Coordinates of C-alpha atoms and ligand atoms in Angstrom, one line a residue:
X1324 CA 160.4 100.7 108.3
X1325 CA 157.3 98.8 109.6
X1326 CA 156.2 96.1 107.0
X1327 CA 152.0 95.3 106.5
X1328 CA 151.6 91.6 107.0
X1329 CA 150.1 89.8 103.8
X1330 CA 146.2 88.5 103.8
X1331 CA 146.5 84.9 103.3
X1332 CA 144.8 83.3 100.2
X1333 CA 143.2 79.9 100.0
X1334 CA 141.8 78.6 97.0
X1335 CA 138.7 76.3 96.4
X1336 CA 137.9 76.3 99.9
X1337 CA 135.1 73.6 101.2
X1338 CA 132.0 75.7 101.9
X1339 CA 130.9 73.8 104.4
X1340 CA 133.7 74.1 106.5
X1341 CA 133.1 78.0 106.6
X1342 CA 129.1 78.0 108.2
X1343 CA 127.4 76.2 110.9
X1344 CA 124.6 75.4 108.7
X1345 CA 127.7 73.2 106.8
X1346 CA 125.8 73.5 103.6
X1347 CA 127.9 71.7 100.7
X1348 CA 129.9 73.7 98.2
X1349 CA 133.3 75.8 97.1
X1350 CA 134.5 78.9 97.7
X1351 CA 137.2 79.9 94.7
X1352 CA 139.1 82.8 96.9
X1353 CA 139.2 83.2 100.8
X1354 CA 141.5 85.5 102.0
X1355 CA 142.2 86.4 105.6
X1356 CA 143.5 89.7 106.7
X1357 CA 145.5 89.4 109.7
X1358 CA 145.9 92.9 110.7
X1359 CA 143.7 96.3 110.5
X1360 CA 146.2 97.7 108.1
X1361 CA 146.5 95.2 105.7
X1362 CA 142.6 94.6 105.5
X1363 CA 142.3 98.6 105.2
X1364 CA 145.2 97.8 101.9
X1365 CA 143.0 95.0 100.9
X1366 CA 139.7 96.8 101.1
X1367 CA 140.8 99.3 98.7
X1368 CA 142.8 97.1 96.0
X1369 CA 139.2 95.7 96.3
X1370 CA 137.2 98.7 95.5
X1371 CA 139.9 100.1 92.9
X1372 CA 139.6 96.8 90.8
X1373 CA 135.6 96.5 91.6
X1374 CA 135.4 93.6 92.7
X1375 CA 132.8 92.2 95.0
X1376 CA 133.4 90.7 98.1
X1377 CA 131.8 88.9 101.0
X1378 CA 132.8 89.7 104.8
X1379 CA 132.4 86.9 106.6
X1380 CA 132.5 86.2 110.5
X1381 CA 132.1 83.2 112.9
X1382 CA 129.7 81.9 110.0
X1383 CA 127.1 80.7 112.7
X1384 CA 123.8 82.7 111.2
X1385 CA 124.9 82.9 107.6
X1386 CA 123.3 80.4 105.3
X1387 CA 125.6 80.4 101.5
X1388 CA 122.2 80.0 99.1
X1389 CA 124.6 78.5 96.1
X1390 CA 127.2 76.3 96.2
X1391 CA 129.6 78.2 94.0
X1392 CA 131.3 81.4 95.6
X1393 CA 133.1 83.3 92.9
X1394 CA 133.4 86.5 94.9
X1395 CA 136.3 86.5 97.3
X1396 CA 135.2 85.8 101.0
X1397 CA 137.0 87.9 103.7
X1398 CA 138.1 87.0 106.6
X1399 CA 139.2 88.4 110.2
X1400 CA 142.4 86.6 111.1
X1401 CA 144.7 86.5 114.5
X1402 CA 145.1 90.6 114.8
X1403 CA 141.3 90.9 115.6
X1404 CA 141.0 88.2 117.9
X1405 CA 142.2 89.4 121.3
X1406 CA 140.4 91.0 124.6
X1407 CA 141.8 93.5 127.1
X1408 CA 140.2 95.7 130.4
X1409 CA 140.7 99.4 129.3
X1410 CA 140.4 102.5 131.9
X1411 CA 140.0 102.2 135.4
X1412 CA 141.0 98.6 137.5
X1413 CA 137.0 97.3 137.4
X1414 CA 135.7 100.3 135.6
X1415 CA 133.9 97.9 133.3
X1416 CA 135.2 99.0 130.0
X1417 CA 136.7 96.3 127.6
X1418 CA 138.2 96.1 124.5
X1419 CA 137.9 93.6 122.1
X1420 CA 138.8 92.1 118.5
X1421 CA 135.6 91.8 116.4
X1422 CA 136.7 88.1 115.3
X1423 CA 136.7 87.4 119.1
X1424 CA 134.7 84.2 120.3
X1425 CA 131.5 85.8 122.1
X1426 CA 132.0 82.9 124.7
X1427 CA 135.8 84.6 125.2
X1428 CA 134.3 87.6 125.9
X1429 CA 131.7 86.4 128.1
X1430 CA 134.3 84.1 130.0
X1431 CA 136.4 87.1 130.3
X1432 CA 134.1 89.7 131.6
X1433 CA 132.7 87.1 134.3
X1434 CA 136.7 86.3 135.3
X1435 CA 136.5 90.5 135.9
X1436 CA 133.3 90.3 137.6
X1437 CA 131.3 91.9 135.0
X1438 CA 127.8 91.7 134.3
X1439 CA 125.6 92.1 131.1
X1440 CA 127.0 89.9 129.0
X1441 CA 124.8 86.4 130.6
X1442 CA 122.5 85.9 127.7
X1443 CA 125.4 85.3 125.4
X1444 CA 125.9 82.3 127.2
X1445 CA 126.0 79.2 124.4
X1446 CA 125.7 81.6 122.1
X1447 CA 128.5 80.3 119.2
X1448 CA 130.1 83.1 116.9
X1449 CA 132.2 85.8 117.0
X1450 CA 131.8 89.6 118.8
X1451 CA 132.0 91.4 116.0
X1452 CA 128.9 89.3 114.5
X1453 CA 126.7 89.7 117.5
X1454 CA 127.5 93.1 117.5
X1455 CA 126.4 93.5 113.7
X1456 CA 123.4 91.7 114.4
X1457 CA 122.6 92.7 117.4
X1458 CA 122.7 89.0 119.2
X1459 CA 120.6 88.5 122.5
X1460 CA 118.0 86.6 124.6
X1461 CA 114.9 86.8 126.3
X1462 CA 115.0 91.0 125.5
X1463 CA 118.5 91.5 126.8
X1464 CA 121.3 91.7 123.8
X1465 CA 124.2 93.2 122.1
X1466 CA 123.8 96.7 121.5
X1467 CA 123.0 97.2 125.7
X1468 CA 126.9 97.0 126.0
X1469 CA 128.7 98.3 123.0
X1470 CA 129.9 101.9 123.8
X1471 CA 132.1 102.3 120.5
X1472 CA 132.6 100.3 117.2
X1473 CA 135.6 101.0 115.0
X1474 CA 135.8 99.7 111.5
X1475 CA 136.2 100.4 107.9
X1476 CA 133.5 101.4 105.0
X1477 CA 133.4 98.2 102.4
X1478 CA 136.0 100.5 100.6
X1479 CA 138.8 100.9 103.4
X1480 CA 137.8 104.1 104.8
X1481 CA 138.2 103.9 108.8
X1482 CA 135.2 104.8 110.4
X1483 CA 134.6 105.3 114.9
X1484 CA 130.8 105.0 116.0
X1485 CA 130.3 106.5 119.3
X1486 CA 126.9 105.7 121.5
X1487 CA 125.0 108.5 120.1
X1488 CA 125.7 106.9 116.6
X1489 CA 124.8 103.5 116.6
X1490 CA 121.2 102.5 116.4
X1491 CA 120.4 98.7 117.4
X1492 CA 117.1 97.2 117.1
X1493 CA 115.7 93.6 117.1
X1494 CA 118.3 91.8 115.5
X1495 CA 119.3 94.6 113.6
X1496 CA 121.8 97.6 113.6
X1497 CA 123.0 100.4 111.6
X1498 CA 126.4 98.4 111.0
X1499 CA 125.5 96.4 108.5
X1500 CA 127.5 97.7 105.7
X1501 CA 130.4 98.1 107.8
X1502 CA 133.1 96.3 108.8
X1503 CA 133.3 96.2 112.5
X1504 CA 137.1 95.8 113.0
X1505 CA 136.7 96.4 117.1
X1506 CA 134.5 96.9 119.8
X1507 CA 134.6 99.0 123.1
X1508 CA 132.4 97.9 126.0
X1509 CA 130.8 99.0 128.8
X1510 CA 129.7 96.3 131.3
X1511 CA 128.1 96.5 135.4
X1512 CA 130.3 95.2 138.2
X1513 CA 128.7 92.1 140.0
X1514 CA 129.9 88.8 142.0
X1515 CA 130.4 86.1 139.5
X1516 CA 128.3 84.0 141.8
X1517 CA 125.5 86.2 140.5
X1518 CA 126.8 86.7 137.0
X1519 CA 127.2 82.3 136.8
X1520 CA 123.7 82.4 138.5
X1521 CA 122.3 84.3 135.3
X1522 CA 124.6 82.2 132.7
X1523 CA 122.8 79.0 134.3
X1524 CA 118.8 81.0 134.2
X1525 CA 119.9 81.6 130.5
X1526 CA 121.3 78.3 129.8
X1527 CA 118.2 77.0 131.2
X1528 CA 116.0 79.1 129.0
X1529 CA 117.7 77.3 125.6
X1530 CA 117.2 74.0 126.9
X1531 CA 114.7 73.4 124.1
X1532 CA 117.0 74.2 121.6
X1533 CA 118.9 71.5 119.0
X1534 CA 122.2 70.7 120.3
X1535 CA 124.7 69.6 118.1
X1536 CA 123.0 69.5 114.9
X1537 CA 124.3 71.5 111.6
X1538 CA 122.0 75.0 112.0
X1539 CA 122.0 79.0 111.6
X1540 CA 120.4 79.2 114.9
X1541 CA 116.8 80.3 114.7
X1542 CA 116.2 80.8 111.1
X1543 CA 113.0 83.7 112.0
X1544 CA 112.6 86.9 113.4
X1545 CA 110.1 87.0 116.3
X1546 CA 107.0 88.5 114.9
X1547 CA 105.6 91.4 116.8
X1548 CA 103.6 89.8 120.0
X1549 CA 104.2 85.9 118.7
X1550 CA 106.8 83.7 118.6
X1551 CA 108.0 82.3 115.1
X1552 CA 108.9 78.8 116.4
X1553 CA 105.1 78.7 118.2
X1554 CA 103.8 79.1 115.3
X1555 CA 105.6 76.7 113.0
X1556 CA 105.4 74.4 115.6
X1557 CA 101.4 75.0 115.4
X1558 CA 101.2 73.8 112.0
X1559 CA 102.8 70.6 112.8
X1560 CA 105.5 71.6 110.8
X1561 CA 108.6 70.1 113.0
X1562 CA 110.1 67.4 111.4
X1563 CA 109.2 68.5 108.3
X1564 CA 111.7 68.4 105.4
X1565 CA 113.1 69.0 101.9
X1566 CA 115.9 66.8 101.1
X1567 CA 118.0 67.1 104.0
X1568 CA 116.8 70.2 105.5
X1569 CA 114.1 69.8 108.1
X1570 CA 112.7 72.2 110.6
X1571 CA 114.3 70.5 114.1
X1572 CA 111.6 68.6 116.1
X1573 CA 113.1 70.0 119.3
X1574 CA 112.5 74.0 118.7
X1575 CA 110.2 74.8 115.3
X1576 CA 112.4 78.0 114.7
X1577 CA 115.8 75.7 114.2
X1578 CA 116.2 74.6 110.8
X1579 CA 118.5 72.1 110.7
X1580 CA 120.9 69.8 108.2
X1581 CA 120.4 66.5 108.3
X1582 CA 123.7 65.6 106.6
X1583 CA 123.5 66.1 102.9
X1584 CA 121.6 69.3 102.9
X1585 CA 122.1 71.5 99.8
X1586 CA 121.7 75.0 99.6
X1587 CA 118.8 74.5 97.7
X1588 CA 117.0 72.3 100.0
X1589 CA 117.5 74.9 102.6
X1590 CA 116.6 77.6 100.7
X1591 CA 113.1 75.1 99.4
X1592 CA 112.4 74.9 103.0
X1593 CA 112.8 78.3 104.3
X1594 CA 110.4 79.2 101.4
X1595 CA 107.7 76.3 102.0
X1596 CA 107.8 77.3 106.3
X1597 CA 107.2 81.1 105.3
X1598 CA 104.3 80.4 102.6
X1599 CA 102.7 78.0 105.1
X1600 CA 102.5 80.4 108.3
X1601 CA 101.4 83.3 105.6
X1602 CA 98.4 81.2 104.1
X1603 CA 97.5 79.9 107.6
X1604 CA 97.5 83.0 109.6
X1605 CA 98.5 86.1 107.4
X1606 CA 101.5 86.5 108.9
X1607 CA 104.8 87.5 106.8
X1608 CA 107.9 85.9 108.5
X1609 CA 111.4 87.3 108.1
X1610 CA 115.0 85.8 108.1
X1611 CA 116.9 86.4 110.9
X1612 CA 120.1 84.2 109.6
X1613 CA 122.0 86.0 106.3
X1614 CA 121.1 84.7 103.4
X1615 CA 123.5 84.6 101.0
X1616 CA 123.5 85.2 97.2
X1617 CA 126.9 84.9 95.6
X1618 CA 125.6 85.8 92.3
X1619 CA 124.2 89.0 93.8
X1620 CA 127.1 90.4 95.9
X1621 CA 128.6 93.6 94.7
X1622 CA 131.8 95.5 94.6
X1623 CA 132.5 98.6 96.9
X1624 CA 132.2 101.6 95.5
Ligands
EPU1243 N1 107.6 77.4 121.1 C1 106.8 76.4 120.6 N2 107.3 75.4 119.8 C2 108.6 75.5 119.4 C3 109.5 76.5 119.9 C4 108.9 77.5 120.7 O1 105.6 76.4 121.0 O2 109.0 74.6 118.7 C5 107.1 78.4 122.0 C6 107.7 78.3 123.4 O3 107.0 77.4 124.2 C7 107.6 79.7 123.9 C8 107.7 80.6 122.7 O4 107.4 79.7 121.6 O5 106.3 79.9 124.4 C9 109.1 81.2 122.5 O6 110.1 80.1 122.5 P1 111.6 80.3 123.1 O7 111.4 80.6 124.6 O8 112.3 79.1 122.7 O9 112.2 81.6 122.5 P2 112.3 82.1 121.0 O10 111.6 83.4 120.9 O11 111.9 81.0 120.0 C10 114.4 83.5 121.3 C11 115.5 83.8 120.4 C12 116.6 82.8 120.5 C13 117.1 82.7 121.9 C14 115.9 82.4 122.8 C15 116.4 82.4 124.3 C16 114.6 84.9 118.4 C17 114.2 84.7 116.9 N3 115.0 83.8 119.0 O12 113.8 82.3 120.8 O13 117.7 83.2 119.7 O14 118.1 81.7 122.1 O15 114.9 83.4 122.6 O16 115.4 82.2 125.2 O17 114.6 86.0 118.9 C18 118.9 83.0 117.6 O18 119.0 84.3 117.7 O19 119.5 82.4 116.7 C19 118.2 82.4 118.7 C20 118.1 81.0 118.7

């Protein structure tokens, strides 16, 4: 008889271990499910006792806005982290975990001499993330290569999206109350001289951007036809701060932690950036990272 590996459970887990942000705090449950089977099991002990949950990935645009998590935080462990070439030798299709690195996948493709994937390049976080969110660069992202998702409904229900269902947008997909368990996709065949070619045009493109500071990333959407870091940047806000959170002086759509940023200095700032740019010039900005409200989350049902 084939046994279902147990989730593992950690208690009172250091927050800021869990997000690139690093934002201080403690998370009273995380459990990670190594396997599909015994997160589909976990999903619906879940869902049969109500109680709320939070799904989290590589942790790279998700901001905690509290620093108690009572609601268990799930986890992708070792059975969603692998990467394989599926149908025809150079066909371009792969396979792949959604807790894989998107660097793995990136290094992997270009090792097959696959193209599409260039724009991930530095990009931290896992697949199944970028896929959710629709990750990308410079109009190229994501959803261009995802043929098929497979996952499960917040309640353990499996669930395959073909092409014709998934919608991506700007940072956005119709996945977000799914979990994205694995991902099928469909790359171009090209000479990893030219693929390394566009990794280094890429590279070159985020040269502006914070390196090695404690961030989410850029914190903004892109407002239609402007650019949310030109504009903060505009209102000599860089270098601003609240506590420890301050709005990077390298690229104005970074908000970065300092050292000692709380949730709520993070949360202060976000706030004071988007009332400044609305008073100024009208315009509304929108989160690009996940905010999240412990207090909020909800149960399956
Ligand atoms: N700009 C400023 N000041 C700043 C930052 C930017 O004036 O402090 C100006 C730049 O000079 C440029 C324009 O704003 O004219 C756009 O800046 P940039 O080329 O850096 O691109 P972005 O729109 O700010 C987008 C993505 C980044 C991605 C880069 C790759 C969004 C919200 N951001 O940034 O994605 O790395 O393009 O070129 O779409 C992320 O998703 O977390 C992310 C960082």
């Amino acid at each position: 008889m084939m046994t279902i590996p147990t989730p593992s459970r950690a208690e009172n887990v250091d927050l800021s271990t869990l997000t690139t942000m690093a934002t201080p705090g403690v998370a009273r449950l995380v459990i990670t499910a190594p396997d599909s089977d015994s997160l589909q099991g976990l999903l619906r002990d879940l869902a049969r006792e109500h109680e709320p949950f939070i799904l989290l990935g590589g942790g790279s645009n998700t901001i905690f806005t509290r620093r108690e998590v009572q609601p268990a935080i799930i986890r992708l462990g070792e059975g969603f982290d692998f990467i394989e070439s599926i149908g025809e030798p150079r066909g371009g299709r792969l396979r792949t975990g959604a807790a894989t690195n998107l660097t793995t996948v990136l290094q992997f493709a270009l090792r097959q001499g696959l193209m599409g994937l260039e724009w991930a390049v530095g990009i931290p976080g896992t697949v199944g993330g970028a896929v959710v969110g629709n990750a990308g660069a410079r109009g190229e992202a994501m959803g261009d290569s995802v043929e098929r998702v497979l996952g499960l409904t917040r309640a353990g229900e499996p669930v395959c999206l073909e092409r014709g269902d998934l919608h991506f947008e700007y940072r956005d997909s119709n996945l977000r109350d799914l979990v994205v368990t694995e991902i099928e996709l469909r790359l171009e065949p090209g000479e990893p001289d030219a693929i390394r070619a566009r990794m280094a045009e890429f590279r070159a493109a985020r040269r502006g951007q914070p390196y090695g500071d404690h961030s989410s990333g850029c914190v903004f959407r892109n407002p239609s036809g402007d650019f949310a870091g030109r504009l903060i940047d505009e209102l000599g806000l860089k270098g601003f701060a609240v506590g420890e959170a301050r709005v990077s002086p390298a690229h104005a759509n970074f908000l970065i932690n300092d050292g000692d940023a709380t949730p709520e200095d993070v949360v202060a700032l976000i706030e004071q950036v988007r009332q400044r740019v609305r008073e100024s010039r009208g315009i509304e900005l929108r989160t690009e990272v996940i905010l999240v409200d412990p207090d909020t989350v909800e149960a399956a049902s």
